[in-house]
Amino acid sequence: MEKDWDLIVLGGGPAGLMAAGQAASGGKRVLLLEKMDQPGRKLRITGMGRCNLTNIASNEEFISHFGKNGRFLRQAFSRFFNKELVDFLEGIGVETITERGGRVFPANDDAVIVTEKLVRWVENSGVKIMTGAPVEKIILVDGKISGIQTRAGDIFPCNEVIIATGGASYTGTGSTGDGFRMAEALGHSIEQLRPALVPLKTMGNTAQRLQGLPLRNARVTVYFNGKKSNEIFGEMLFTHFGVSGPIMLTLSGQIVDALNAGIKVEISIDLKPALEEAKLDARLLRELDAHGKQKAASMLKRLLPMKMVPVCAELTGIPPDKPCHQITAEERARLLRWLKDFRLEITGHLPLEAAMVTAGGVSLKEVDPRTMASRVIDGLYFAGEVLDLAADTGGYNLQAAFSTGWLAGQSIPDSGN
Ligand SMILES: Cc1cc2nc3c(=O)[nH]c(=O)nc-3n(C[C@H](O)[C@H](O)[C@H](O)COP(=O)(O)OP(=O)(O)OC[C@H]3O[C@@H](n4cnc5c(N)ncnc54)[C@H](O)[C@@H]3O)c2cc1C
């Protein structure tokens, strides 16, 4: 019996939308089922509403941002990479601009318009989109896909299914990990889910006292069990529970793994990365000489953001009302050390729900990187964050969703109906 649909795509995020549109453009009859009341709920809030679509980094650099699993993306990127994505977006009416760090954004800074143009393209390609339609399970008959069943109990027959249900974070956008459960029920292995790009908790109340303070030019060094592991330069933010902001989110993946392995994690913040120790010391000496009668706190205000002054005074043990000319050589040395090495112990992280990206997911060993097809079930494909792929901030995650979606959509065979 002829089935109404050649392909059913589960999930209307960037991966599912791209997959559905590509398959329909290739002549397939495609149904896209989206759990929420509208597709692309997460896409609409990406990049703080601006949507960092991709990055102009080279293929090799791009792949390195995904860690050891990045190689899996080689085939997808060889077919549909950043240039192809930018051209595609222009084709659907989204002009782009490239900013610092090679980050590509829509020229109008509007993630909602990007989503709406993408959805319109998908519909114009002939895809039928059904919203408010959470899929409950994929139905197999004799080990082959025969259709899907929605939570409401409706059954839609088909031979090919793409799971593009995203990760298990920011669950309010619809990404609640359903795809992992459905894939597991069909015999797929799921690599342990972990938060990636997640804010971190720190020991004590130091961060809390600095809550809301951004550091735009900090150099952060990470220590695992006292051994230097990584160094990164950029912007971070203190929060009521610890630290966040771009560089801390970028470091969070490896820090979460280290914490899970029972490793002691510390970060060292260099608050004056542009000044070598000797130069900074000379600057401190000049300050103390020139303003001998001023209180230490006044001198610190010229060196640090206001919020940091009492914290610095306490942690270095320099009384804030001590006149500068009375500050001892030892106190100056302590201040110098603190400015170059402000230490915080990382004690934990916010839960998976609060992470920007879910690490872990459908094991890449069981997916063909040339087609995104399951190696376990015929007719099953994957695209996007449901796969065991997670990258730093910078537009890498969206490119991976678009590229794997594109490849999955292109790989759907003709039905012969
Ligand atoms: C706040 C925030 C900002 C971000 N900013 C950026 C950025 O600027 N650049 C970048 O590269 N990355 C960014 N990311 C990451 C990026 O958004 C994701 O990696 C990307 O959206 C993954 O795409 P996806 O299509 O695989 O999954 P998702 O976008 O999560 O889409 C999955 C879809 O599947 C639907 N679904 C789930 N279960 C079912 C079901 N059972 N039945 C039917 N439908 C279902 C969901 O409702 C959802 O619409 C950000 C993430 C967050 C949370």
mmCIF file of N, CA and C in Angstrom, residues 109-211:
data_model
loop_
_atom_site.group_PDB
_atom_site.id
_atom_site.type_symbol
_atom_site.label_atom_id
_atom_site.label_comp_id
_atom_site.label_asym_id
_atom_site.label_seq_id
_atom_site.Cartn_x
_atom_site.Cartn_y
_atom_site.Cartn_z
ATOM 1 N N ASP A 109 20.393 41.276 12.604
ATOM 2 C CA ASP A 109 20.506 40.892 14.016
ATOM 3 C C ASP A 109 19.251 40.241 14.572
ATOM 4 N N ASP A 110 18.486 39.546 13.751
ATOM 5 C CA ASP A 110 17.191 39.076 14.237
ATOM 6 C C ASP A 110 16.997 37.571 14.009
ATOM 7 N N ALA A 111 17.139 36.816 15.099
ATOM 8 C CA ALA A 111 17.013 35.351 15.009
ATOM 9 C C ALA A 111 15.593 34.936 14.643
ATOM 10 N N VAL A 112 14.605 35.738 15.028
ATOM 11 C CA VAL A 112 13.209 35.377 14.738
ATOM 12 C C VAL A 112 12.963 35.439 13.234
ATOM 13 N N ILE A 113 13.488 36.486 12.595
ATOM 14 C CA ILE A 113 13.282 36.608 11.141
ATOM 15 C C ILE A 113 13.998 35.459 10.418
ATOM 16 N N VAL A 114 15.198 35.090 10.895
ATOM 17 C CA VAL A 114 15.902 33.947 10.286
ATOM 18 C C VAL A 114 15.002 32.714 10.361
ATOM 19 N N THR A 115 14.437 32.479 11.543
ATOM 20 C CA THR A 115 13.597 31.282 11.735
ATOM 21 C C THR A 115 12.388 31.341 10.802
ATOM 22 N N GLU A 116 11.763 32.505 10.743
ATOM 23 C CA GLU A 116 10.554 32.601 9.913
ATOM 24 C C GLU A 116 10.866 32.394 8.430
ATOM 25 N N LYS A 117 12.009 32.934 7.981
ATOM 26 C CA LYS A 117 12.372 32.745 6.563
ATOM 27 C C LYS A 117 12.694 31.278 6.284
ATOM 28 N N LEU A 118 13.326 30.644 7.242
ATOM 29 C CA LEU A 118 13.657 29.226 7.081
ATOM 30 C C LEU A 118 12.370 28.393 7.008
ATOM 31 N N VAL A 119 11.442 28.682 7.889
ATOM 32 C CA VAL A 119 10.174 27.934 7.908
ATOM 33 C C VAL A 119 9.414 28.160 6.595
ATOM 34 N N ARG A 120 9.435 29.407 6.110
ATOM 35 C CA ARG A 120 8.725 29.692 4.850
ATOM 36 C C ARG A 120 9.355 28.897 3.702
ATOM 37 N N TRP A 121 10.685 28.849 3.675
ATOM 38 C CA TRP A 121 11.371 28.072 2.635
ATOM 39 C C TRP A 121 10.966 26.589 2.715
ATOM 40 N N VAL A 122 10.901 26.072 3.941
ATOM 41 C CA VAL A 122 10.542 24.657 4.130
ATOM 42 C C VAL A 122 9.136 24.418 3.588
ATOM 43 N N GLU A 123 8.207 25.301 3.941
ATOM 44 C CA GLU A 123 6.822 25.135 3.468
ATOM 45 C C GLU A 123 6.750 25.276 1.947
ATOM 46 N N ASN A 124 7.470 26.266 1.431
ATOM 47 C CA ASN A 124 7.461 26.459 -0.033
ATOM 48 C C ASN A 124 8.100 25.279 -0.767
ATOM 49 N N SER A 125 8.966 24.548 -0.075
ATOM 50 C CA SER A 125 9.574 23.356 -0.701
ATOM 51 C C SER A 125 8.582 22.206 -0.765
ATOM 52 N N GLY A 126 7.447 22.380 -0.093
ATOM 53 C CA GLY A 126 6.407 21.348 -0.166
ATOM 54 C C GLY A 126 6.258 20.507 1.082
ATOM 55 N N VAL A 127 6.990 20.864 2.143
ATOM 56 C CA VAL A 127 6.896 20.089 3.395
ATOM 57 C C VAL A 127 5.604 20.446 4.117
ATOM 58 N N LYS A 128 4.938 19.438 4.655
ATOM 59 C CA LYS A 128 3.773 19.705 5.509
ATOM 60 C C LYS A 128 4.300 19.756 6.946
ATOM 61 N N ILE A 129 4.127 20.906 7.601
ATOM 62 C CA ILE A 129 4.577 21.033 8.994
ATOM 63 C C ILE A 129 3.365 20.909 9.912
ATOM 64 N N MET A 130 3.443 19.994 10.870
ATOM 65 C CA MET A 130 2.391 19.901 11.893
ATOM 66 C C MET A 130 3.007 20.280 13.228
ATOM 67 N N THR A 131 2.458 21.329 13.863
ATOM 68 C CA THR A 131 2.979 21.729 15.177
ATOM 69 C C THR A 131 2.081 21.151 16.275
ATOM 70 N N GLY A 132 2.543 21.256 17.517
ATOM 71 C CA GLY A 132 1.792 20.688 18.639
ATOM 72 C C GLY A 132 1.618 19.186 18.478
ATOM 73 N N ALA A 133 2.624 18.551 17.855
ATOM 74 C CA ALA A 133 2.512 17.121 17.543
ATOM 75 C C ALA A 133 3.741 16.349 18.043
ATOM 76 N N PRO A 134 3.835 16.174 19.369
ATOM 77 C CA PRO A 134 4.991 15.418 19.874
ATOM 78 C C PRO A 134 4.948 13.960 19.433
ATOM 79 N N VAL A 135 6.068 13.471 18.937
ATOM 80 C CA VAL A 135 6.132 12.066 18.516
ATOM 81 C C VAL A 135 6.517 11.218 19.720
ATOM 82 N N GLU A 136 5.806 10.129 19.901
ATOM 83 C CA GLU A 136 6.031 9.259 21.060
ATOM 84 C C GLU A 136 6.986 8.122 20.711
ATOM 85 N N LYS A 137 6.735 7.481 19.552
ATOM 86 C CA LYS A 137 7.640 6.368 19.202
ATOM 87 C C LYS A 137 7.682 6.115 17.697
ATOM 88 N N ILE A 138 8.738 5.411 17.326
ATOM 89 C CA ILE A 138 8.913 5.009 15.927
ATOM 90 C C ILE A 138 8.507 3.534 15.854
ATOM 91 N N ILE A 139 7.646 3.240 14.893
ATOM 92 C CA ILE A 139 7.092 1.877 14.833
ATOM 93 C C ILE A 139 7.904 1.033 13.857
ATOM 94 N N LEU A 140 8.307 -0.145 14.315
ATOM 95 C CA LEU A 140 9.031 -1.085 13.458
ATOM 96 C C LEU A 140 8.134 -2.277 13.152
ATOM 97 N N VAL A 141 8.215 -2.751 11.919
ATOM 98 C CA VAL A 141 7.573 -4.025 11.579
ATOM 99 C C VAL A 141 8.642 -4.858 10.890
ATOM 100 N N ASP A 142 8.882 -6.057 11.401
ATOM 101 C CA ASP A 142 9.950 -6.938 10.903
ATOM 102 C C ASP A 142 11.291 -6.203 10.845
ATOM 103 N N GLY A 143 11.586 -5.414 11.872
ATOM 104 C CA GLY A 143 12.872 -4.716 11.960
ATOM 105 C C GLY A 143 12.991 -3.513 11.042
ATOM 106 N N LYS A 144 11.908 -3.186 10.322
ATOM 107 C CA LYS A 144 11.968 -2.031 9.402
ATOM 108 C C LYS A 144 10.996 -0.960 9.863
ATOM 109 N N ILE A 145 11.326 0.283 9.524
ATOM 110 C CA ILE A 145 10.449 1.377 9.923
ATOM 111 C C ILE A 145 9.125 1.288 9.162
ATOM 112 N N SER A 146 8.024 1.360 9.925
ATOM 113 C CA SER A 146 6.737 1.344 9.212
ATOM 114 C C SER A 146 5.936 2.619 9.488
ATOM 115 N N GLY A 147 6.401 3.419 10.442
ATOM 116 C CA GLY A 147 5.698 4.680 10.701
ATOM 117 C C GLY A 147 6.057 5.234 12.063
ATOM 118 N N ILE A 148 5.336 6.284 12.450
ATOM 119 C CA ILE A 148 5.555 6.864 13.785
ATOM 120 C C ILE A 148 4.195 7.038 14.468
ATOM 121 N N GLN A 149 4.283 7.118 15.787
ATOM 122 C CA GLN A 149 3.056 7.352 16.558
ATOM 123 C C GLN A 149 3.234 8.604 17.407
ATOM 124 N N THR A 150 2.254 9.497 17.364
ATOM 125 C CA THR A 150 2.340 10.714 18.170
ATOM 126 C C THR A 150 1.829 10.416 19.581
ATOM 127 N N ARG A 151 2.096 11.365 20.478
ATOM 128 C CA ARG A 151 1.647 11.189 21.862
ATOM 129 C C ARG A 151 0.121 11.088 21.920
ATOM 130 N N ALA A 152 -0.540 11.744 20.969
ATOM 131 C CA ALA A 152 -2.006 11.705 20.947
ATOM 132 C C ALA A 152 -2.521 10.370 20.405
ATOM 133 N N GLY A 153 -1.599 9.520 19.934
ATOM 134 C CA GLY A 153 -1.996 8.196 19.463
ATOM 135 C C GLY A 153 -2.174 8.104 17.951
ATOM 136 N N ASP A 154 -2.006 9.222 17.242
ATOM 137 C CA ASP A 154 -2.136 9.169 15.777
ATOM 138 C C ASP A 154 -0.934 8.446 15.181
ATOM 139 N N ILE A 155 -1.227 7.643 14.164
ATOM 140 C CA ILE A 155 -0.148 6.906 13.507
ATOM 141 C C ILE A 155 0.026 7.434 12.085
ATOM 142 N N PHE A 156 1.279 7.718 11.716
ATOM 143 C CA PHE A 156 1.587 8.170 10.350
ATOM 144 C C PHE A 156 2.549 7.156 9.725
ATOM 145 N N PRO A 157 2.081 6.397 8.733
ATOM 146 C CA PRO A 157 2.966 5.420 8.094
ATOM 147 C C PRO A 157 4.057 6.093 7.252
ATOM 148 N N CYS A 158 5.212 5.507 7.198
ATOM 149 C CA CYS A 158 6.318 5.982 6.346
ATOM 150 C C CYS A 158 7.430 4.942 6.390
ATOM 151 N N ASN A 159 8.406 5.072 5.476
ATOM 152 C CA ASN A 159 9.532 4.129 5.490
ATOM 153 C C ASN A 159 10.828 4.754 5.996
ATOM 154 N N GLU A 160 10.865 6.094 5.980
ATOM 155 C CA GLU A 160 12.103 6.775 6.380
ATOM 156 C C GLU A 160 11.780 7.809 7.456
ATOM 157 N N VAL A 161 12.642 7.859 8.472
ATOM 158 C CA VAL A 161 12.454 8.830 9.561
ATOM 159 C C VAL A 161 13.790 9.500 9.866
ATOM 160 N N ILE A 162 13.753 10.818 10.038
ATOM 161 C CA ILE A 162 14.943 11.531 10.541
ATOM 162 C C ILE A 162 14.630 12.006 11.954
ATOM 163 N N ILE A 163 15.464 11.602 12.910
ATOM 164 C CA ILE A 163 15.307 12.119 14.278
ATOM 165 C C ILE A 163 16.151 13.388 14.381
ATOM 166 N N ALA A 164 15.472 14.510 14.609
ATOM 167 C CA ALA A 164 16.163 15.813 14.734
ATOM 168 C C ALA A 164 15.558 16.546 15.933
ATOM 169 N N THR A 165 15.480 15.827 17.040
ATOM 170 C CA THR A 165 14.766 16.354 18.218
ATOM 171 C C THR A 165 15.655 17.145 19.165
ATOM 172 N N GLY A 166 16.932 17.390 18.776
ATOM 173 C CA GLY A 166 17.795 18.230 19.587
ATOM 174 C C GLY A 166 18.299 17.516 20.832
ATOM 175 N N GLY A 167 18.823 18.310 21.776
ATOM 176 C CA GLY A 167 19.403 17.755 23.000
ATOM 177 C C GLY A 167 18.393 17.708 24.131
ATOM 178 N N ALA A 168 18.904 17.922 25.352
ATOM 179 C CA ALA A 168 18.022 17.864 26.518
ATOM 180 C C ALA A 168 18.256 19.079 27.413
ATOM 181 N N SER A 169 18.535 20.217 26.770
ATOM 182 C CA SER A 169 18.745 21.423 27.572
ATOM 183 C C SER A 169 17.846 22.552 27.050
ATOM 184 N N TYR A 170 17.623 23.545 27.918
ATOM 185 C CA TYR A 170 16.643 24.602 27.606
ATOM 186 C C TYR A 170 15.322 23.920 27.225
ATOM 187 N N THR A 171 14.854 23.092 28.139
ATOM 188 C CA THR A 171 13.710 22.218 27.830
ATOM 189 C C THR A 171 12.453 23.001 27.471
ATOM 190 N N GLY A 172 12.379 24.253 27.913
ATOM 191 C CA GLY A 172 11.225 25.089 27.584
ATOM 192 C C GLY A 172 11.076 25.324 26.084
ATOM 193 N N THR A 173 12.162 25.060 25.331
ATOM 194 C CA THR A 173 12.085 25.238 23.879
ATOM 195 C C THR A 173 11.616 23.963 23.183
ATOM 196 N N GLY A 174 11.400 22.898 23.954
ATOM 197 C CA GLY A 174 10.905 21.646 23.367
ATOM 198 C C GLY A 174 11.944 20.543 23.325
ATOM 199 N N SER A 175 13.205 20.901 23.539
ATOM 200 C CA SER A 175 14.276 19.896 23.448
ATOM 201 C C SER A 175 14.405 19.191 24.795
ATOM 202 N N THR A 176 13.646 18.119 24.955
ATOM 203 C CA THR A 176 13.600 17.455 26.268
ATOM 204 C C THR A 176 14.209 16.052 26.223
ATOM 205 N N GLY A 177 14.951 15.759 25.177
ATOM 206 C CA GLY A 177 15.653 14.469 25.128
ATOM 207 C C GLY A 177 14.813 13.322 24.581
ATOM 208 N N ASP A 178 13.668 13.620 23.963
ATOM 209 C CA ASP A 178 12.805 12.530 23.444
ATOM 210 C C ASP A 178 13.536 11.664 22.422
ATOM 211 N N GLY A 179 14.364 12.294 21.591
ATOM 212 C CA GLY A 179 15.056 11.560 20.527
ATOM 213 C C GLY A 179 15.995 10.510 21.090
ATOM 214 N N PHE A 180 16.617 10.808 22.235
ATOM 215 C CA PHE A 180 17.521 9.828 22.845
ATOM 216 C C PHE A 180 16.722 8.589 23.250
ATOM 217 N N ARG A 181 15.550 8.823 23.837
ATOM 218 C CA ARG A 181 14.719 7.689 24.288
ATOM 219 C C ARG A 181 14.237 6.868 23.083
ATOM 220 N N MET A 182 13.802 7.582 22.018
ATOM 221 C CA MET A 182 13.291 6.851 20.846
ATOM 222 C C MET A 182 14.421 6.055 20.186
ATOM 223 N N ALA A 183 15.616 6.663 20.077
ATOM 224 C CA ALA A 183 16.748 5.969 19.433
ATOM 225 C C ALA A 183 17.163 4.758 20.275
ATOM 226 N N GLU A 184 17.167 4.935 21.587
ATOM 227 C CA GLU A 184 17.565 3.841 22.482
ATOM 228 C C GLU A 184 16.582 2.674 22.364
ATOM 229 N N ALA A 185 15.296 3.022 22.258
ATOM 230 C CA ALA A 185 14.269 1.971 22.141
ATOM 231 C C ALA A 185 14.461 1.154 20.858
ATOM 232 N N LEU A 186 15.136 1.753 19.866
ATOM 233 C CA LEU A 186 15.365 1.030 18.605
ATOM 234 C C LEU A 186 16.720 0.320 18.607
ATOM 235 N N GLY A 187 17.425 0.362 19.734
ATOM 236 C CA GLY A 187 18.692 -0.373 19.837
ATOM 237 C C GLY A 187 19.936 0.485 19.700
ATOM 238 N N HIS A 188 19.783 1.825 19.621
ATOM 239 C CA HIS A 188 20.966 2.694 19.530
ATOM 240 C C HIS A 188 21.573 2.931 20.912
ATOM 241 N N SER A 189 22.902 3.109 20.939
ATOM 242 C CA SER A 189 23.567 3.442 22.210
ATOM 243 C C SER A 189 23.586 4.952 22.361
ATOM 244 N N ILE A 190 23.374 5.400 23.588
ATOM 245 C CA ILE A 190 23.389 6.841 23.870
ATOM 246 C C ILE A 190 24.595 7.123 24.765
ATOM 247 N N GLU A 191 25.502 7.947 24.246
ATOM 248 C CA GLU A 191 26.650 8.349 25.079
ATOM 249 C C GLU A 191 26.136 9.261 26.190
ATOM 250 N N GLN A 192 26.733 9.129 27.364
ATOM 251 C CA GLN A 192 26.220 9.839 28.549
ATOM 252 C C GLN A 192 25.957 11.330 28.282
ATOM 253 N N LEU A 193 24.767 11.767 28.644
ATOM 254 C CA LEU A 193 24.407 13.177 28.420
ATOM 255 C C LEU A 193 25.078 14.041 29.479
ATOM 256 N N ARG A 194 25.695 15.127 29.047
ATOM 257 C CA ARG A 194 26.372 16.043 29.955
ATOM 258 C C ARG A 194 26.116 17.473 29.509
ATOM 259 N N PRO A 195 26.086 18.399 30.463
ATOM 260 C CA PRO A 195 25.925 19.785 30.035
ATOM 261 C C PRO A 195 27.200 20.312 29.377
ATOM 262 N N ALA A 196 27.071 21.014 28.268
ATOM 263 C CA ALA A 196 28.214 21.708 27.653
ATOM 264 C C ALA A 196 27.797 23.165 27.525
ATOM 265 N N LEU A 197 28.741 24.064 27.515
ATOM 266 C CA LEU A 197 28.421 25.498 27.521
ATOM 267 C C LEU A 197 27.467 25.787 28.676
ATOM 268 N N VAL A 198 27.982 25.539 29.886
ATOM 269 C CA VAL A 198 27.131 25.672 31.071
ATOM 270 C C VAL A 198 27.837 26.559 32.106
ATOM 271 N N PRO A 199 27.096 27.453 32.771
ATOM 272 C CA PRO A 199 27.711 28.259 33.831
ATOM 273 C C PRO A 199 28.247 27.382 34.977
ATOM 274 N N LEU A 200 29.287 27.879 35.640
ATOM 275 C CA LEU A 200 29.990 27.082 36.659
ATOM 276 C C LEU A 200 29.820 27.673 38.051
ATOM 277 N N LYS A 201 29.817 26.779 39.058
ATOM 278 C CA LYS A 201 29.698 27.242 40.448
ATOM 279 C C LYS A 201 31.095 27.351 41.055
ATOM 280 N N THR A 202 31.281 28.346 41.930
ATOM 281 C CA THR A 202 32.591 28.496 42.563
ATOM 282 C C THR A 202 32.465 28.410 44.078
ATOM 283 N N MET A 203 33.589 28.111 44.713
ATOM 284 C CA MET A 203 33.661 27.964 46.173
ATOM 285 C C MET A 203 33.463 29.318 46.861
ATOM 286 N N GLY A 204 32.798 29.317 48.003
ATOM 287 C CA GLY A 204 32.681 30.522 48.827
ATOM 288 C C GLY A 204 31.751 31.560 48.219
ATOM 289 N N ASN A 205 31.859 32.781 48.747
ATOM 290 C CA ASN A 205 30.921 33.812 48.281
ATOM 291 C C ASN A 205 31.609 34.921 47.472
ATOM 292 N N THR A 206 32.850 34.663 47.033
ATOM 293 C CA THR A 206 33.582 35.710 46.302
ATOM 294 C C THR A 206 32.842 36.099 45.024
ATOM 295 N N ALA A 207 32.456 35.090 44.235
ATOM 296 C CA ALA A 207 31.764 35.388 42.971
ATOM 297 C C ALA A 207 30.455 36.114 43.248
ATOM 298 N N GLN A 208 29.771 35.658 44.286
ATOM 299 C CA GLN A 208 28.479 36.280 44.625
ATOM 300 C C GLN A 208 28.667 37.776 44.916
ATOM 301 N N ARG A 209 29.774 38.119 45.585
ATOM 302 C CA ARG A 209 30.022 39.533 45.891
ATOM 303 C C ARG A 209 30.314 40.335 44.622
ATOM 304 N N LEU A 210 30.748 39.636 43.579
ATOM 305 C CA LEU A 210 31.079 40.327 42.325
ATOM 306 C C LEU A 210 29.958 40.179 41.296
ATOM 307 N N GLN A 211 28.851 39.597 41.746
ATOM 308 C CA GLN A 211 27.710 39.281 40.879
ATOM 309 C C GLN A 211 27.373 40.403 39.894
#
